[in-house]
Amino acid sequence: MQSSMGMLDFSALIVGGGNKFVFSIGNSILSGAAELFNFVSQLMVFSWVMYILITSESGGKTEQFIHAPDQPIR
C-alpha cells in the first residue's frame, strides 16, 4: 500500500512538472509572436513615414534639406 501511494505521488509530480513545462513553452511562443508582431508593425510605420518623407508632392523634407543653403552655426 505504501509503495502504491509513493508511486501515485511520483506520477502526480511528473504530470504536474510536464504541465508546467508545456505551459512555459506555450508562453514563450506567444511572447515571441507578440514581439514579432510589434517589430513588424513598427517596421511598417517606419517604412511608411520614410516613403512619405522621400516621395511627397513638394519634394519631401529630404529634397528641402538637400537644397537648403549652408548656414554657419552660431
mmCIF file of N, CA and C in Angstrom:
data_model
loop_
_atom_site.group_PDB
_atom_site.id
_atom_site.type_symbol
_atom_site.label_atom_id
_atom_site.label_comp_id
_atom_site.label_asym_id
_atom_site.label_seq_id
_atom_site.Cartn_x
_atom_site.Cartn_y
_atom_site.Cartn_z
ATOM 1 N N MET A 1 0.825 -1.194 0.000
ATOM 2 C CA MET A 1 0.000 0.000 0.000
ATOM 3 C C MET A 1 0.866 1.254 0.000
ATOM 4 N N GLN A 2 1.948 1.207 0.801
ATOM 5 C CA GLN A 2 2.836 2.367 0.918
ATOM 6 C C GLN A 2 3.504 2.677 -0.427
ATOM 7 N N SER A 3 3.950 1.634 -1.128
ATOM 8 C CA SER A 3 4.645 1.866 -2.395
ATOM 9 C C SER A 3 3.690 2.383 -3.470
ATOM 10 N N SER A 4 2.433 1.940 -3.437
ATOM 11 C CA SER A 4 1.474 2.440 -4.433
ATOM 12 C C SER A 4 1.166 3.919 -4.198
ATOM 13 N N MET A 5 1.112 4.357 -2.944
ATOM 14 C CA MET A 5 0.885 5.778 -2.652
ATOM 15 C C MET A 5 2.092 6.606 -3.083
ATOM 16 N N GLY A 6 3.284 6.059 -2.856
ATOM 17 C CA GLY A 6 4.505 6.755 -3.292
ATOM 18 C C GLY A 6 4.554 6.872 -4.806
ATOM 19 N N MET A 7 4.149 5.807 -5.490
ATOM 20 C CA MET A 7 4.137 5.822 -6.948
ATOM 21 C C MET A 7 3.105 6.823 -7.466
ATOM 22 N N LEU A 8 1.965 6.910 -6.797
ATOM 23 C CA LEU A 8 0.923 7.865 -7.182
ATOM 24 C C LEU A 8 1.419 9.300 -7.000
ATOM 25 N N ASP A 9 2.112 9.562 -5.886
ATOM 26 C CA ASP A 9 2.682 10.894 -5.649
ATOM 27 C C ASP A 9 3.724 11.234 -6.715
ATOM 28 N N PHE A 10 4.564 10.254 -7.043
ATOM 29 C CA PHE A 10 5.597 10.463 -8.055
ATOM 30 C C PHE A 10 4.960 10.748 -9.415
ATOM 31 N N SER A 11 3.903 10.013 -9.754
ATOM 32 C CA SER A 11 3.210 10.230 -11.027
ATOM 33 C C SER A 11 2.589 11.623 -11.092
ATOM 34 N N ALA A 12 1.996 12.045 -9.983
ATOM 35 C CA ALA A 12 1.400 13.380 -9.939
ATOM 36 C C ALA A 12 2.480 14.450 -10.098
ATOM 37 N N LEU A 13 3.646 14.222 -9.514
ATOM 38 C CA LEU A 13 4.758 15.164 -9.633
ATOM 39 C C LEU A 13 5.228 15.259 -11.091
ATOM 40 N N ILE A 14 5.343 14.123 -11.761
ATOM 41 C CA ILE A 14 5.785 14.103 -13.154
ATOM 42 C C ILE A 14 4.770 14.815 -14.051
ATOM 43 N N VAL A 15 3.500 14.502 -13.878
ATOM 44 C CA VAL A 15 2.458 15.128 -14.697
ATOM 45 C C VAL A 15 2.399 16.631 -14.429
ATOM 46 N N GLY A 16 2.481 17.030 -13.163
ATOM 47 C CA GLY A 16 2.469 18.459 -12.822
ATOM 48 C C GLY A 16 3.660 19.184 -13.421
ATOM 49 N N GLY A 17 4.833 18.555 -13.349
ATOM 50 C CA GLY A 17 6.032 19.151 -13.947
ATOM 51 C C GLY A 17 5.905 19.249 -15.452
ATOM 52 N N GLY A 18 5.308 18.246 -16.065
ATOM 53 C CA GLY A 18 5.097 18.271 -17.512
ATOM 54 C C GLY A 18 4.150 19.392 -17.913
ATOM 55 N N ASN A 19 3.106 19.595 -17.127
ATOM 56 C CA ASN A 19 2.170 20.689 -17.419
ATOM 57 C C ASN A 19 2.858 22.033 -17.327
ATOM 58 N N LYS A 20 3.711 22.208 -16.309
ATOM 59 C CA LYS A 20 4.445 23.468 -16.168
ATOM 60 C C LYS A 20 5.378 23.681 -17.352
ATOM 61 N N PHE A 21 6.017 22.592 -17.794
ATOM 62 C CA PHE A 21 6.942 22.676 -18.925
ATOM 63 C C PHE A 21 6.204 23.061 -20.204
ATOM 64 N N VAL A 22 5.078 22.427 -20.468
ATOM 65 C CA VAL A 22 4.277 22.737 -21.655
ATOM 66 C C VAL A 22 3.757 24.171 -21.590
ATOM 67 N N PHE A 23 3.312 24.599 -20.413
ATOM 68 C CA PHE A 23 2.847 25.974 -20.250
ATOM 69 C C PHE A 23 3.983 26.964 -20.511
ATOM 70 N N SER A 24 5.175 26.633 -20.032
ATOM 71 C CA SER A 24 6.336 27.507 -20.237
ATOM 72 C C SER A 24 6.663 27.640 -21.726
ATOM 73 N N ILE A 25 6.623 26.536 -22.447
ATOM 74 C CA ILE A 25 6.891 26.575 -23.891
ATOM 75 C C ILE A 25 5.814 27.378 -24.609
ATOM 76 N N GLY A 26 4.555 27.138 -24.273
ATOM 77 C CA GLY A 26 3.459 27.890 -24.891
ATOM 78 C C GLY A 26 3.558 29.376 -24.603
ATOM 79 N N ASN A 27 3.917 29.717 -23.376
ATOM 80 C CA ASN A 27 4.077 31.124 -23.006
ATOM 81 C C ASN A 27 5.211 31.764 -23.799
ATOM 82 N N SER A 28 6.302 31.050 -23.984
ATOM 83 C CA SER A 28 7.433 31.570 -24.755
ATOM 84 C C SER A 28 7.043 31.798 -26.217
ATOM 85 N N ILE A 29 6.275 30.876 -26.775
ATOM 86 C CA ILE A 29 5.848 31.013 -28.175
ATOM 87 C C ILE A 29 4.942 32.218 -28.335
ATOM 88 N N LEU A 30 3.986 32.374 -27.429
ATOM 89 C CA LEU A 30 3.073 33.527 -27.510
ATOM 90 C C LEU A 30 3.817 34.839 -27.304
ATOM 91 N N SER A 31 4.759 34.863 -26.387
ATOM 92 C CA SER A 31 5.538 36.072 -26.135
ATOM 93 C C SER A 31 6.373 36.422 -27.362
ATOM 94 N N GLY A 32 6.984 35.435 -27.970
ATOM 95 C CA GLY A 32 7.772 35.672 -29.184
ATOM 96 C C GLY A 32 6.908 36.160 -30.326
ATOM 97 N N ALA A 33 5.703 35.601 -30.458
ATOM 98 C CA ALA A 33 4.794 36.038 -31.518
ATOM 99 C C ALA A 33 4.374 37.483 -31.300
ATOM 100 N N ALA A 34 4.137 37.867 -30.051
ATOM 101 C CA ALA A 34 3.757 39.250 -29.752
ATOM 102 C C ALA A 34 4.904 40.199 -30.068
ATOM 103 N N GLU A 35 6.135 39.804 -29.741
ATOM 104 C CA GLU A 35 7.285 40.646 -30.035
ATOM 105 C C GLU A 35 7.506 40.765 -31.533
ATOM 106 N N LEU A 36 7.312 39.680 -32.263
ATOM 107 C CA LEU A 36 7.463 39.717 -33.715
ATOM 108 C C LEU A 36 6.415 40.624 -34.338
ATOM 109 N N PHE A 37 5.170 40.529 -33.871
ATOM 110 C CA PHE A 37 4.104 41.399 -34.369
ATOM 111 C C PHE A 37 4.432 42.861 -34.087
ATOM 112 N N ASN A 38 4.929 43.149 -32.892
ATOM 113 C CA ASN A 38 5.301 44.510 -32.526
ATOM 114 C C ASN A 38 6.406 45.023 -33.445
ATOM 115 N N PHE A 39 7.428 44.209 -33.698
ATOM 116 C CA PHE A 39 8.534 44.606 -34.575
ATOM 117 C C PHE A 39 8.039 44.878 -35.987
ATOM 118 N N VAL A 40 7.213 43.990 -36.526
ATOM 119 C CA VAL A 40 6.717 44.150 -37.893
ATOM 120 C C VAL A 40 5.845 45.399 -38.010
ATOM 121 N N SER A 41 4.991 45.658 -37.022
ATOM 122 C CA SER A 41 4.136 46.841 -37.091
ATOM 123 C C SER A 41 4.963 48.116 -37.006
ATOM 124 N N GLN A 42 5.986 48.146 -36.161
ATOM 125 C CA GLN A 42 6.847 49.328 -36.083
ATOM 126 C C GLN A 42 7.642 49.508 -37.368
ATOM 127 N N LEU A 43 8.085 48.418 -37.970
ATOM 128 C CA LEU A 43 8.810 48.494 -39.231
ATOM 129 C C LEU A 43 7.917 49.035 -40.343
ATOM 130 N N MET A 44 6.646 48.634 -40.354
ATOM 131 C CA MET A 44 5.712 49.147 -41.363
ATOM 132 C C MET A 44 5.487 50.643 -41.193
ATOM 133 N N VAL A 45 5.321 51.102 -39.964
ATOM 134 C CA VAL A 45 5.132 52.535 -39.714
ATOM 135 C C VAL A 45 6.378 53.305 -40.129
ATOM 136 N N PHE A 46 7.549 52.816 -39.771
ATOM 137 C CA PHE A 46 8.801 53.480 -40.140
ATOM 138 C C PHE A 46 8.930 53.563 -41.664
ATOM 139 N N SER A 47 8.652 52.450 -42.347
ATOM 140 C CA SER A 47 8.756 52.436 -43.810
ATOM 141 C C SER A 47 7.773 53.410 -44.441
ATOM 142 N N TRP A 48 6.551 53.459 -43.920
ATOM 143 C CA TRP A 48 5.536 54.377 -44.456
ATOM 144 C C TRP A 48 5.966 55.824 -44.268
ATOM 145 N N VAL A 49 6.483 56.166 -43.096
ATOM 146 C CA VAL A 49 6.934 57.542 -42.840
ATOM 147 C C VAL A 49 8.100 57.894 -43.753
ATOM 148 N N MET A 50 9.052 56.994 -43.908
ATOM 149 C CA MET A 50 10.179 57.265 -44.809
ATOM 150 C C MET A 50 9.704 57.437 -46.243
ATOM 151 N N TYR A 51 8.768 56.619 -46.685
ATOM 152 C CA TYR A 51 8.238 56.730 -48.041
ATOM 153 C C TYR A 51 7.567 58.095 -48.245
ATOM 154 N N ILE A 52 6.767 58.521 -47.273
ATOM 155 C CA ILE A 52 6.085 59.818 -47.365
ATOM 156 C C ILE A 52 7.101 60.952 -47.392
ATOM 157 N N LEU A 53 8.114 60.873 -46.532
ATOM 158 C CA LEU A 53 9.118 61.940 -46.482
ATOM 159 C C LEU A 53 9.913 62.039 -47.790
ATOM 160 N N ILE A 54 10.171 60.919 -48.411
ATOM 161 C CA ILE A 54 11.014 60.918 -49.608
ATOM 162 C C ILE A 54 10.211 61.252 -50.862
ATOM 163 N N THR A 55 8.968 60.807 -50.946
ATOM 164 C CA THR A 55 8.237 60.913 -52.215
ATOM 165 C C THR A 55 7.071 61.884 -52.178
ATOM 166 N N SER A 56 7.032 62.789 -51.223
ATOM 167 C CA SER A 56 5.870 63.675 -51.155
ATOM 168 C C SER A 56 5.846 64.623 -52.352
ATOM 169 N N GLU A 57 4.706 65.203 -52.609
ATOM 170 C CA GLU A 57 4.441 66.050 -53.777
ATOM 171 C C GLU A 57 5.378 67.260 -53.820
ATOM 172 N N SER A 58 5.713 67.830 -52.692
ATOM 173 C CA SER A 58 6.554 69.028 -52.650
ATOM 174 C C SER A 58 8.041 68.691 -52.693
ATOM 175 N N GLY A 59 8.374 67.475 -52.969
ATOM 176 C CA GLY A 59 9.772 67.091 -52.992
ATOM 177 C C GLY A 59 10.209 66.450 -51.694
ATOM 178 N N GLY A 60 9.402 66.589 -50.679
ATOM 179 C CA GLY A 60 9.703 65.952 -49.408
ATOM 180 C C GLY A 60 10.718 66.725 -48.602
ATOM 181 N N LYS A 61 10.792 66.395 -47.342
ATOM 182 C CA LYS A 61 11.746 67.049 -46.450
ATOM 183 C C LYS A 61 13.169 66.743 -46.871
ATOM 184 N N THR A 62 13.403 65.578 -47.445
ATOM 185 C CA THR A 62 14.754 65.238 -47.876
ATOM 186 C C THR A 62 15.214 66.203 -48.957
ATOM 187 N N GLU A 63 14.363 66.464 -49.915
ATOM 188 C CA GLU A 63 14.687 67.396 -51.004
ATOM 189 C C GLU A 63 14.911 68.803 -50.453
ATOM 190 N N GLN A 64 14.077 69.227 -49.532
ATOM 191 C CA GLN A 64 14.234 70.551 -48.938
ATOM 192 C C GLN A 64 15.545 70.635 -48.162
ATOM 193 N N PHE A 65 15.916 69.586 -47.505
ATOM 194 C CA PHE A 65 17.155 69.577 -46.725
ATOM 195 C C PHE A 65 18.369 69.621 -47.645
ATOM 196 N N ILE A 66 18.324 68.873 -48.738
ATOM 197 C CA ILE A 66 19.460 68.829 -49.663
ATOM 198 C C ILE A 66 19.689 70.197 -50.293
ATOM 199 N N HIS A 67 18.624 70.920 -50.632
ATOM 200 C CA HIS A 67 18.747 72.217 -51.289
ATOM 201 C C HIS A 67 18.763 73.378 -50.306
ATOM 202 N N ALA A 68 18.853 73.104 -49.024
ATOM 203 C CA ALA A 68 18.895 74.181 -48.033
ATOM 204 C C ALA A 68 20.242 74.894 -48.123
ATOM 205 N N PRO A 69 20.225 76.223 -48.040
ATOM 206 C CA PRO A 69 21.509 76.942 -48.076
ATOM 207 C C PRO A 69 22.328 76.642 -46.825
ATOM 208 N N ASP A 70 23.629 76.621 -47.003
ATOM 209 C CA ASP A 70 24.501 76.364 -45.870
ATOM 210 C C ASP A 70 24.487 77.557 -44.935
ATOM 211 N N GLN A 71 24.177 77.304 -43.692
ATOM 212 C CA GLN A 71 24.145 78.347 -42.686
ATOM 213 C C GLN A 71 25.223 78.057 -41.659
ATOM 214 N N PRO A 72 26.052 79.052 -41.338
ATOM 215 C CA PRO A 72 27.048 78.812 -40.288
ATOM 216 C C PRO A 72 26.347 78.642 -38.926
ATOM 217 N N ILE A 73 26.879 77.795 -38.120
ATOM 218 C CA ILE A 73 26.330 77.566 -36.772
ATOM 219 C C ILE A 73 26.786 78.688 -35.855
ATOM 220 N N ARG A 74 25.843 79.361 -35.206
ATOM 221 C CA ARG A 74 26.187 80.484 -34.328
ATOM 222 C C ARG A 74 26.015 80.099 -32.904
#
